[in-house]
XYZ file of C-alpha atoms in Angstrom:
706
model
C 200.794 27.424 67.963
C 197.336 26.388 67.842
C 197.144 22.299 67.385
C 195.329 21.903 63.460
C 192.191 19.538 62.125
C 193.489 16.045 62.696
C 193.700 14.197 58.548
C 191.873 11.855 59.866
C 188.873 13.713 61.628
C 187.555 15.502 58.035
C 184.318 13.954 56.794
C 183.696 12.439 53.846
C 186.590 14.315 50.088
C 187.622 10.659 50.065
C 189.319 11.859 46.860
C 190.881 14.604 48.660
C 192.407 12.644 51.407
C 193.480 10.255 49.158
C 195.069 12.649 46.209
C 197.178 13.745 49.190
C 198.438 10.503 51.087
C 198.871 8.988 47.465
C 201.588 12.039 47.522
C 202.922 11.740 50.638
C 203.590 7.820 49.720
C 205.151 9.259 46.733
C 205.909 12.734 46.207
C 207.240 12.344 43.357
C 203.783 12.276 42.213
C 204.151 16.585 41.940
C 201.193 17.937 44.184
C 197.572 18.220 44.272
C 194.818 20.822 43.158
C 192.142 20.711 44.902
C 189.439 22.568 42.548
C 185.896 23.195 44.200
C 183.659 25.961 46.147
C 184.700 27.798 49.088
C 183.667 26.361 52.349
C 184.264 21.998 51.465
C 186.893 21.642 53.620
C 189.723 22.211 50.625
C 192.821 24.153 53.319
C 191.905 22.579 56.242
C 191.936 18.486 54.734
C 195.898 20.143 53.244
C 196.654 21.960 56.346
C 196.096 18.527 58.025
C 197.919 16.737 55.883
C 202.251 17.748 57.099
C 201.489 15.682 60.546
C 201.459 13.182 58.965
C 204.114 13.331 57.352
C 207.092 11.092 57.842
C 210.465 13.610 59.664
C 213.084 14.610 57.203
C 217.226 14.764 58.526
C 218.764 17.835 57.365
C 221.910 19.667 57.679
C 222.426 20.870 61.792
C 222.551 24.579 61.027
C 221.318 24.855 56.914
C 218.459 27.264 56.063
C 218.617 24.469 52.650
C 217.302 22.327 54.230
C 220.179 19.977 53.141
C 220.087 16.200 53.934
C 223.521 14.876 55.041
C 223.679 11.916 52.816
C 223.545 14.408 50.514
C 223.999 17.281 51.011
C 223.387 19.986 47.359
C 227.116 20.997 46.864
C 225.670 24.316 45.599
C 223.795 25.269 48.819
C 224.371 28.639 49.563
C 225.804 27.926 53.610
C 227.374 25.319 51.573
C 230.262 23.638 51.471
C 229.012 20.846 54.266
C 231.239 18.776 55.946
C 229.640 14.752 56.684
C 228.691 13.775 60.025
C 225.240 12.535 61.316
C 221.216 14.978 60.385
C 219.092 16.201 63.149
C 216.188 15.006 62.588
C 212.664 17.856 62.068
C 209.041 17.468 60.983
C 208.037 18.170 57.370
C 206.988 21.183 56.205
C 204.269 23.090 55.664
C 204.996 26.007 54.143
C 201.927 29.543 53.026
C 202.802 31.164 49.898
C 200.331 34.483 49.995
C 198.331 35.556 47.253
C 199.368 39.228 47.138
C 203.473 37.901 48.379
C 206.383 39.766 46.159
C 208.642 38.007 43.939
C 211.640 38.479 47.066
C 209.800 37.146 49.513
C 209.147 34.331 47.323
C 212.741 33.624 46.727
C 214.815 35.157 48.698
C 216.418 39.217 48.698
C 219.999 39.411 48.193
C 221.418 42.665 50.858
C 222.162 45.017 47.955
C 223.076 47.870 49.942
C 226.361 44.967 52.028
C 227.264 43.648 47.983
C 228.023 46.864 46.768
C 230.075 48.219 50.202
C 231.295 45.126 51.157
C 231.495 42.676 48.280
C 229.469 39.966 49.758
C 226.401 37.609 49.477
C 223.610 38.327 52.068
C 221.555 36.197 51.229
C 217.457 35.860 53.397
C 216.330 32.574 52.299
C 212.925 32.658 50.666
C 209.908 30.890 51.025
C 211.088 27.618 48.105
C 214.030 27.502 50.463
C 211.275 26.880 53.743
C 210.219 24.171 51.393
C 212.955 22.340 50.503
C 211.782 18.712 51.264
C 208.693 19.836 52.527
C 205.098 20.928 51.329
C 204.514 24.370 49.302
C 200.468 24.838 49.622
C 198.970 28.031 47.499
C 195.490 29.237 49.274
C 193.197 30.757 46.106
C 196.023 29.386 43.828
C 194.433 31.277 40.202
C 195.102 34.633 42.343
C 198.620 34.191 42.024
C 199.918 37.554 40.751
C 201.810 35.485 37.059
C 205.600 36.461 38.071
C 204.647 34.517 41.103
C 203.768 31.366 38.623
C 206.831 32.297 35.978
C 209.320 31.415 39.253
C 206.842 28.166 40.438
C 207.265 26.939 36.978
C 211.054 27.181 36.576
C 211.903 26.427 40.349
C 208.523 23.134 40.183
C 211.043 22.028 36.484
C 214.855 22.316 37.642
C 214.258 21.598 41.416
C 216.777 24.641 42.328
C 215.593 28.230 42.195
C 217.779 31.017 40.930
C 218.497 34.514 42.732
C 219.406 36.575 40.287
C 220.592 40.391 41.439
C 222.560 42.754 39.656
C 225.208 39.760 38.296
C 224.883 38.828 42.158
C 223.617 35.005 41.701
C 222.609 32.747 44.337
C 221.626 29.484 43.610
C 219.948 26.475 45.923
C 217.693 23.814 45.522
C 214.269 23.560 45.974
C 212.230 19.966 46.309
C 208.953 20.207 47.254
C 205.112 19.175 46.836
C 202.962 21.731 45.079
C 199.838 21.669 47.017
C 196.652 24.606 45.525
C 193.193 25.127 46.512
C 191.164 27.517 44.190
C 187.168 28.345 44.036
C 187.004 28.765 39.950
C 184.128 30.997 40.442
C 187.590 33.227 40.649
C 188.880 32.005 37.327
C 191.327 29.301 36.338
C 194.829 28.592 36.236
C 197.217 28.838 33.057
C 197.267 25.669 31.392
C 201.703 25.872 31.940
C 200.781 25.861 35.461
C 197.896 23.508 35.617
C 199.579 20.464 33.952
C 202.438 21.119 36.607
C 199.796 19.876 39.352
C 200.668 15.520 39.179
C 196.510 15.354 40.188
C 192.987 17.525 40.657
C 190.251 16.503 42.294
C 187.049 18.187 42.976
C 185.701 18.913 45.898
C 182.514 20.118 46.761
C 179.966 19.876 50.171
C 177.702 16.805 50.853
C 173.941 17.318 49.780
C 173.399 14.061 52.837
C 171.243 15.604 55.561
C 173.316 13.530 58.254
C 177.112 13.954 57.472
C 176.752 17.782 56.587
C 174.941 17.359 60.634
C 178.078 15.759 61.522
C 180.675 17.950 60.037
C 179.211 20.476 62.068
C 178.902 18.622 65.305
C 182.636 18.039 64.939
C 184.087 21.220 64.717
C 182.181 23.393 67.428
C 184.127 20.619 69.188
C 187.284 21.152 67.757
C 186.799 24.771 68.100
C 184.889 24.652 72.158
C 188.872 22.336 72.632
C 191.794 22.155 69.479
C 194.052 20.538 71.812
C 191.572 17.297 73.366
C 189.949 16.766 70.532
C 192.784 16.145 68.197
C 193.898 13.479 70.956
C 190.286 12.042 70.798
C 191.995 11.447 67.116
C 195.475 10.274 67.503
C 195.009 6.820 67.471
C 193.923 7.085 63.807
C 196.335 9.778 63.342
C 199.546 7.347 64.439
C 197.818 4.408 62.611
C 197.695 6.516 59.147
C 201.397 8.086 59.526
C 202.494 4.685 59.757
C 200.598 2.966 56.667
C 202.662 5.949 55.254
C 205.649 5.206 55.915
C 205.209 1.492 55.535
C 203.911 2.076 51.820
C 207.303 4.723 51.207
C 209.174 1.915 52.084
C 206.969 -0.717 49.314
C 207.518 1.317 47.112
C 210.553 1.143 45.289
C 209.188 -3.199 45.437
C 206.396 -2.452 43.711
C 206.191 -3.485 39.935
C 204.187 -1.764 36.698
C 203.983 -4.553 34.171
C 204.230 -3.666 30.422
C 200.030 -4.221 29.994
C 199.619 -1.830 33.020
C 202.322 0.381 30.984
C 200.635 0.097 28.070
C 197.290 0.608 29.681
C 198.628 3.309 30.510
C 199.449 4.835 27.786
C 196.618 4.205 25.667
C 193.789 6.002 28.160
C 196.671 8.877 27.715
C 196.020 8.668 23.625
C 192.772 7.700 24.025
C 191.854 10.785 25.802
C 194.514 13.066 23.590
C 196.030 14.715 26.603
C 198.567 16.517 24.964
C 202.744 15.900 25.663
C 204.244 12.950 28.396
C 203.541 14.096 31.939
C 200.648 12.503 31.991
C 202.205 9.239 31.059
C 204.402 9.480 34.365
C 202.179 11.348 36.248
C 200.167 7.994 35.594
C 202.601 6.086 36.554
C 203.721 7.269 39.135
C 200.879 7.740 40.524
C 199.715 3.685 40.050
C 202.046 2.725 41.748
C 201.840 4.795 44.628
C 198.095 3.175 44.681
C 199.539 -0.495 44.824
C 202.457 0.174 47.930
C 199.162 2.706 50.120
C 197.066 -0.710 49.380
C 199.965 -3.069 50.730
C 200.755 -4.750 47.312
C 203.809 -5.323 44.908
C 201.925 -4.788 41.489
C 199.791 -2.681 39.976
C 196.588 -3.947 38.871
C 193.173 -2.311 36.331
C 191.920 -0.637 39.569
C 195.049 0.902 40.168
C 195.153 2.647 36.733
C 192.122 3.580 36.330
C 191.816 5.539 39.411
C 195.515 6.937 38.300
C 193.426 7.991 35.760
C 190.363 9.892 37.572
C 192.873 11.351 39.494
C 195.448 12.526 36.901
C 193.964 12.844 33.638
C 190.891 15.483 34.255
C 193.001 18.712 34.276
C 194.719 18.204 31.483
C 191.794 16.697 29.276
C 190.266 20.448 28.881
C 190.826 21.660 25.377
C 189.872 25.404 25.808
C 189.223 26.934 28.838
C 185.680 27.011 28.761
C 185.930 23.461 28.309
C 185.112 22.016 31.855
C 187.308 18.740 33.146
C 185.612 16.044 34.045
C 186.651 12.003 31.835
C 183.713 9.943 30.166
C 184.700 6.965 32.241
C 182.607 4.465 29.913
C 185.574 4.922 27.725
C 188.489 5.210 30.554
C 186.996 1.581 30.976
C 186.261 0.593 26.830
C 190.195 1.243 26.685
C 190.935 -0.259 29.899
C 189.119 -3.677 28.953
C 191.503 -4.129 26.037
C 194.324 -5.147 27.499
C 193.663 -8.373 30.181
C 195.500 -9.237 32.540
C 198.683 -10.825 32.436
C 198.627 -13.390 35.049
C 195.131 -12.978 36.631
C 195.080 -14.271 40.347
C 192.755 -16.394 41.555
C 189.594 -14.750 42.657
C 187.223 -16.589 45.000
C 184.437 -15.378 42.891
C 183.633 -12.817 40.121
C 185.352 -10.073 39.825
C 182.695 -6.752 40.456
C 181.647 -4.483 38.618
C 182.680 -0.524 38.835
C 179.947 0.289 40.457
C 178.424 -2.915 42.125
C 174.412 -3.338 42.494
C 173.423 -2.437 45.843
C 169.989 -4.835 47.451
C 168.086 -3.150 45.077
C 169.040 -3.089 42.091
C 167.789 -4.851 39.706
C 167.882 -4.694 35.945
C 164.758 -3.195 34.122
C 165.590 -5.581 30.955
C 169.119 -4.772 30.208
C 170.790 -8.178 30.657
C 170.311 -10.585 32.988
C 172.295 -11.736 36.636
C 175.913 -12.808 34.642
C 175.848 -9.949 32.534
C 174.920 -10.773 29.746
C 173.365 -7.023 28.669
C 176.234 -5.218 30.091
C 176.363 -2.335 27.742
C 174.177 -0.077 27.121
C 170.232 -0.042 25.782
C 170.316 1.007 21.941
C 168.562 3.542 21.251
C 164.921 2.768 21.173
C 164.761 -0.270 22.719
C 163.104 -1.347 25.279
C 160.038 -0.305 26.502
C 159.961 3.904 28.036
C 158.167 5.341 30.655
C 155.027 7.091 30.437
C 157.439 10.614 31.290
C 159.697 9.815 28.322
C 156.876 9.069 26.109
C 155.808 12.852 26.078
C 159.008 14.729 26.065
C 159.840 16.189 22.828
C 162.470 15.280 21.344
C 166.828 16.831 22.174
C 167.642 19.067 20.926
C 171.100 18.228 19.441
C 169.339 15.093 17.789
C 167.485 16.171 15.757
C 168.029 18.780 12.463
C 169.177 22.581 13.184
C 166.248 24.351 11.357
C 166.690 27.347 8.937
C 168.573 30.221 9.756
C 165.643 32.215 7.884
C 162.823 29.394 9.200
C 160.323 31.882 11.776
C 160.684 30.601 14.918
C 157.117 30.689 17.354
C 156.309 33.139 19.614
C 156.840 33.062 22.775
C 155.910 35.822 26.092
C 158.491 38.790 26.204
C 160.570 38.138 29.921
C 160.738 41.506 30.008
C 158.338 42.792 27.947
C 158.820 45.684 25.427
C 156.385 44.643 22.706
C 158.615 42.056 21.586
C 158.059 37.487 20.927
C 161.591 36.673 23.224
C 163.488 34.003 21.075
C 165.267 30.910 22.365
C 169.069 31.709 23.287
C 171.727 29.808 20.625
C 174.140 28.663 20.530
C 177.145 30.913 19.555
C 179.737 30.273 16.243
C 183.015 29.171 16.712
C 185.534 31.478 18.702
C 188.347 32.983 16.658
C 191.181 35.296 17.583
C 190.686 39.012 18.003
C 192.602 41.653 17.157
C 194.873 43.568 20.494
C 191.593 46.132 22.175
C 193.879 47.840 25.436
C 192.895 51.044 27.086
C 194.950 53.894 26.222
C 197.433 55.614 28.422
C 200.032 53.954 31.201
C 198.407 52.514 33.784
C 199.712 50.540 37.557
C 196.924 48.125 38.118
C 196.904 44.068 38.040
C 199.598 42.400 36.107
C 198.309 41.442 32.733
C 198.899 41.105 29.464
C 196.721 43.983 27.647
C 197.453 47.465 28.193
C 200.951 49.212 29.123
C 201.236 49.376 32.933
C 204.386 50.880 35.158
C 204.597 47.039 36.827
C 207.708 45.286 38.940
C 208.365 43.783 35.700
C 208.896 44.643 32.192
C 211.833 46.363 30.376
C 213.611 49.894 32.425
C 212.635 52.888 31.236
C 214.108 55.223 34.939
C 214.833 54.704 37.780
C 213.878 56.724 40.998
C 214.042 56.639 44.928
C 212.793 53.603 46.619
C 209.942 54.401 48.339
C 209.963 51.194 50.645
C 211.976 48.198 50.580
C 214.421 48.127 47.454
C 212.818 45.194 45.094
C 214.818 46.929 41.470
C 218.052 47.754 41.495
C 219.213 50.730 38.452
C 222.806 50.201 38.844
C 224.017 52.789 36.966
C 221.654 55.475 38.067
C 223.052 54.032 41.698
C 226.828 54.948 40.737
C 225.498 58.484 39.628
C 223.965 58.913 42.559
C 226.614 58.069 44.762
C 230.091 59.108 43.068
C 230.329 62.846 43.722
C 230.792 62.406 47.337
C 233.441 59.284 47.342
C 236.022 62.266 48.336
C 233.557 64.260 50.882
C 233.261 60.266 52.749
C 237.160 59.515 52.363
C 237.363 56.806 49.855
C 240.486 55.068 50.076
C 240.050 52.261 48.150
C 238.532 50.217 44.539
C 235.163 50.123 46.140
C 232.872 52.363 46.170
C 230.759 54.041 49.843
C 227.290 53.462 49.429
C 224.997 54.869 51.382
C 221.104 54.027 51.764
C 220.066 57.268 50.504
C 221.940 56.041 46.893
C 220.304 53.672 46.189
C 217.481 53.441 42.752
C 214.605 51.640 41.633
C 214.212 51.481 38.263
C 210.732 52.499 37.149
C 209.808 49.336 34.524
C 207.214 49.491 31.640
C 204.800 46.203 32.114
C 201.225 45.272 30.862
C 198.403 45.306 33.285
C 195.176 43.054 33.122
C 192.085 45.191 32.733
C 188.183 45.152 33.484
C 186.681 43.778 30.222
C 182.978 45.360 30.014
C 181.087 43.950 27.761
C 177.650 45.191 27.358
C 175.307 42.903 24.614
C 171.954 44.367 22.436
C 169.892 41.064 23.480
C 166.937 42.725 21.646
C 164.774 40.892 18.556
C 166.434 43.232 16.521
C 169.584 40.707 17.315
C 167.385 38.174 16.678
C 168.454 36.513 14.047
C 169.534 33.488 14.714
C 172.431 34.303 12.030
C 173.495 36.918 12.768
C 173.063 36.486 16.981
C 175.046 33.143 16.848
C 178.019 35.830 15.086
C 177.564 37.935 17.712
C 177.582 34.897 20.455
C 180.680 34.457 18.876
C 182.487 36.489 18.768
C 182.023 38.091 22.580
C 183.204 34.339 23.184
C 186.350 34.691 21.400
C 186.999 38.222 23.019
C 186.100 36.488 26.488
C 188.764 34.088 25.481
C 191.269 37.474 25.080
C 190.918 38.701 27.840
C 191.577 34.511 29.786
C 194.823 35.177 27.979
C 195.327 38.481 28.838
C 194.892 37.617 32.565
C 191.621 40.272 33.089
C 188.949 40.662 35.145
C 185.005 40.456 32.936
C 181.205 41.790 33.401
C 178.488 40.872 31.354
C 175.483 43.503 30.705
C 172.846 42.229 28.630
C 169.596 45.521 27.838
C 166.103 44.097 25.768
C 162.493 44.676 26.405
C 162.247 47.095 28.579
C 165.256 47.167 30.950
C 169.335 45.805 31.316
C 170.641 43.060 33.477
C 173.987 42.863 35.315
C 174.185 38.784 33.716
C 177.326 39.007 35.816
C 179.514 40.668 38.715
C 182.359 41.521 37.158
C 184.832 38.591 37.975
C 188.114 36.768 37.170
C 186.096 33.214 36.400
C 185.962 33.601 31.900
C 183.833 30.181 32.267
C 181.052 31.884 34.469
C 180.693 34.323 31.550
C 181.222 32.115 28.644
C 178.548 30.268 30.757
C 175.654 32.877 30.491
C 176.635 34.353 27.341
C 175.970 30.700 25.969
C 172.179 30.416 27.939
C 171.326 34.599 26.667
C 167.593 34.787 25.482
C 166.689 37.387 22.601
C 163.592 40.142 22.111
C 161.916 43.283 22.269
C 163.167 46.000 21.934
C 166.152 48.059 22.237
C 166.636 50.143 26.253
C 170.466 51.053 24.221
C 170.016 53.774 27.097
C 169.552 51.288 29.906
C 172.459 49.305 28.798
C 174.961 52.086 29.328
C 173.979 53.524 31.953
C 173.349 50.462 34.272
C 177.453 49.925 31.972
C 177.983 53.376 34.244
C 176.477 52.877 37.407
C 178.726 48.797 37.560
C 182.138 50.990 36.744
C 181.326 53.789 38.907
C 181.088 50.623 42.169
C 184.340 48.806 40.667
C 186.600 51.133 40.560
C 185.938 52.307 44.800
C 186.626 48.508 44.780
C 189.397 48.742 43.182
C 190.953 51.688 42.364
C 193.924 50.664 40.251
C 192.185 48.143 37.498
C 191.130 50.236 34.250
C 188.141 49.851 32.706
C 187.933 49.061 29.066
C 184.390 48.969 28.695
C 182.746 47.058 24.583
C 179.777 47.697 23.183
C 178.098 44.994 20.904
C 175.554 45.931 19.407
C 173.889 47.637 16.137
C 173.206 51.508 17.680
C 169.545 50.492 16.614
C 167.735 52.403 20.098
C 163.360 51.792 20.210
C 162.887 51.856 24.336
C 163.854 54.771 26.633
C 163.043 52.228 29.268
C 161.192 53.958 32.486
C 163.355 57.074 32.316
C 160.909 57.610 29.186
C 162.144 60.403 26.185
C 163.342 60.522 23.319
C 165.051 56.553 22.826
C 168.455 57.693 20.470
C 168.675 61.208 21.634
C 169.156 59.124 25.557
C 171.026 56.599 24.538
C 173.942 59.253 22.948
C 173.411 61.510 26.269
C 174.122 58.328 28.452
C 177.586 57.455 26.452
C 178.487 61.017 26.442
C 178.099 60.269 30.457
C 180.168 57.583 30.042
C 182.879 58.804 27.822
C 183.265 62.290 30.918
C 184.269 58.931 32.802
C 187.072 59.012 31.396
C 186.092 55.195 30.353
C 187.537 53.449 27.574
C 185.205 52.024 24.494
C 185.548 50.480 22.178
C 181.793 49.643 20.190
C 181.646 46.123 17.675
C 178.621 46.926 15.020
C 176.308 43.970 14.214
C 175.034 45.249 11.675
C 174.606 44.037 8.730
C 172.977 43.833 5.044
C 172.809 45.744 1.852
C 171.199 49.068 3.912
C 173.063 50.129 6.808
C 172.807 53.178 9.356
C 175.514 53.293 10.383
C 174.264 54.121 13.934
C 176.780 52.123 15.936
C 179.574 54.663 14.198
C 177.574 56.976 15.496
C 177.189 56.374 19.017
C 181.236 55.387 19.021
C 181.798 58.635 18.481
C 179.562 60.154 21.429
C 181.858 57.261 23.665
C 184.868 58.348 22.140
C 185.808 55.752 21.302
C 186.182 53.137 17.678
C 184.079 51.269 16.130
C 184.983 47.325 14.561
C 182.794 45.767 12.716
C 182.964 41.955 13.723
C 184.484 40.283 10.289
C 187.294 43.523 11.188
C 187.755 41.591 14.791
C 189.446 39.155 13.144
C 193.111 39.214 13.986
C 192.743 37.570 10.483
C 191.052 39.687 9.050
C 190.706 40.767 4.930
C 192.285 43.715 5.944
C 195.198 42.734 7.555
C 196.035 38.918 5.033
C 196.498 42.015 2.558
C 198.695 43.628 4.308
C 200.533 40.247 4.770
C 200.584 39.464 1.596
C 201.778 42.706 1.035
C 204.999 42.934 3.213
C 205.452 39.540 1.853
C 205.638 41.006 -1.726
C 208.324 43.980 -1.353
C 209.937 41.565 0.902
C 210.568 39.231 -2.582
C 211.071 42.047 -4.522
C 213.046 43.373 -1.728
C 215.704 39.965 -2.455
C 215.114 40.234 -6.299
C 216.708 43.241 -6.352
C 219.826 42.074 -3.727
C 220.989 39.362 -5.682
C 220.637 40.834 -9.022
C 222.706 43.668 -7.478
């Protein structure tokens, strides 16, 4: 086993190291989610944490790490007789993104269970992680069914394995640590809330610190054992401090003022549920123990809020995590300390001033002007005096107001319009790919999956995971006499076993092709279009799709966002999308054909869904030349011939409509839906619901009269 990188040798990343150490002091905090760009020592720090955890006492020979003082009464290896335990290091178990369900929760020997009637159970990763750390790298890419199992185990502290009437339960209490790159997609809110703390990490921009990172890493790779030996004393000191903090933790007092601050903070930031309050209380207590104190202070509550609340205050998937620290300080200052301890000097500000941080007129040395000065007060610098007012602070121009022309970035005979904000998103109708796929698990289109309703049976291609009991008995029954069956049990052989085939839902590649030409440039119209695309992006996030974004205007099309699982990135690109110029519809369709062809090679099992958002006009042939409308028709039929499922969102408005989007939809071989018809609560749906309600009411009246 290779020597792990020492925890104390990690350069910078103070918040990350603190969050991990707090969980080492108090595992009840609930784990850590580490978010950040690649190459920021996320995995290195997490893997190094296990060396700092105290050893655990286990029952000798127990595969489920039962504690000798309080063994699990339902342990599959039990019952355990009282006796001395054996000490071993706390484990850190890694859950691979592509792990199977049986690898996570354990597996039963189905053949022995049927033939011999015994529970031959092989423990999984949840059993290995009991009383240790369960680490999931790239946790945002974990399959939904594994996430569901993690949620159940984290909530109940136990893992349940059910296989055709055979049930096994064992304890599974672990410290859940996950790392992720937000660019690759976000987590489901249910799993996000299960992490006690969250930390945002980023690479340092200080050259000296980056040099030190490289120097230490090269030294470690040249001689891992020697490098670890040089940091052994620092590791020992941190380990001893963790043990001391654990011993002090039961003596830490969480006073009424601290509890009021915690409750007011969670309420002030509109955090859902009560888990945040509990996590903040545990974190503040662990912070006090880590500092060697038995009293929770205001700074402990403040630090706990910065670690426990950012990932819980997100109101929708496109909100960036974070916390307004000025608002946090305002809430905390509402409650004076119960018994303020005498201090030799005044309590420092949250951000102490350096030697050169003079005040430019915002207050004297005694802090008399400690707040942010009112807008317009004090002298302005020359750059501020010349700067135009912010767009967000000025009234928005009417929808039909003329805009100043700007040069077009792509040419094409029209001025470029500044980007407009998207309208409020709404719940969209269900768009899906026809047929039956075999792609990644998701929630959009029908597919053969490992989970879902049983539709049939077949011989297992590899290891049996989902037994079809009736089909197995049916296959074995005709051979019982020739196999010499004498008792009541069936004689089962391996070739009798049948795997259940199931149908569920898959995630698709939703590729948006958005018309950003001058015909879409009217402010209200483009705002509505962006709102519709944003709504579809939100739907794609909820259904676990990959998304891509192509825009076309002027003389060409652009791949604004290559296919990715990060719906947030697509929303950000959409928000900044300018409009203007001619309409090269064919270029957008051809770009879509190229992108889908490449993606089919990368991920052949993921079926695409093409969403074209346009009014159907084609006024530019781009670099190809020829008649624009004829060229767009040929491009659309090329996509249809490739078997791409398509939907056209018709953005045409006004009393006179040409119906060009419907012609495009026919060439693509898919439906056309208007912006209003895209809503799940559109007028047609309301009328249908009203008719259903009226029919039900009439039926009830007839039954009562009868």
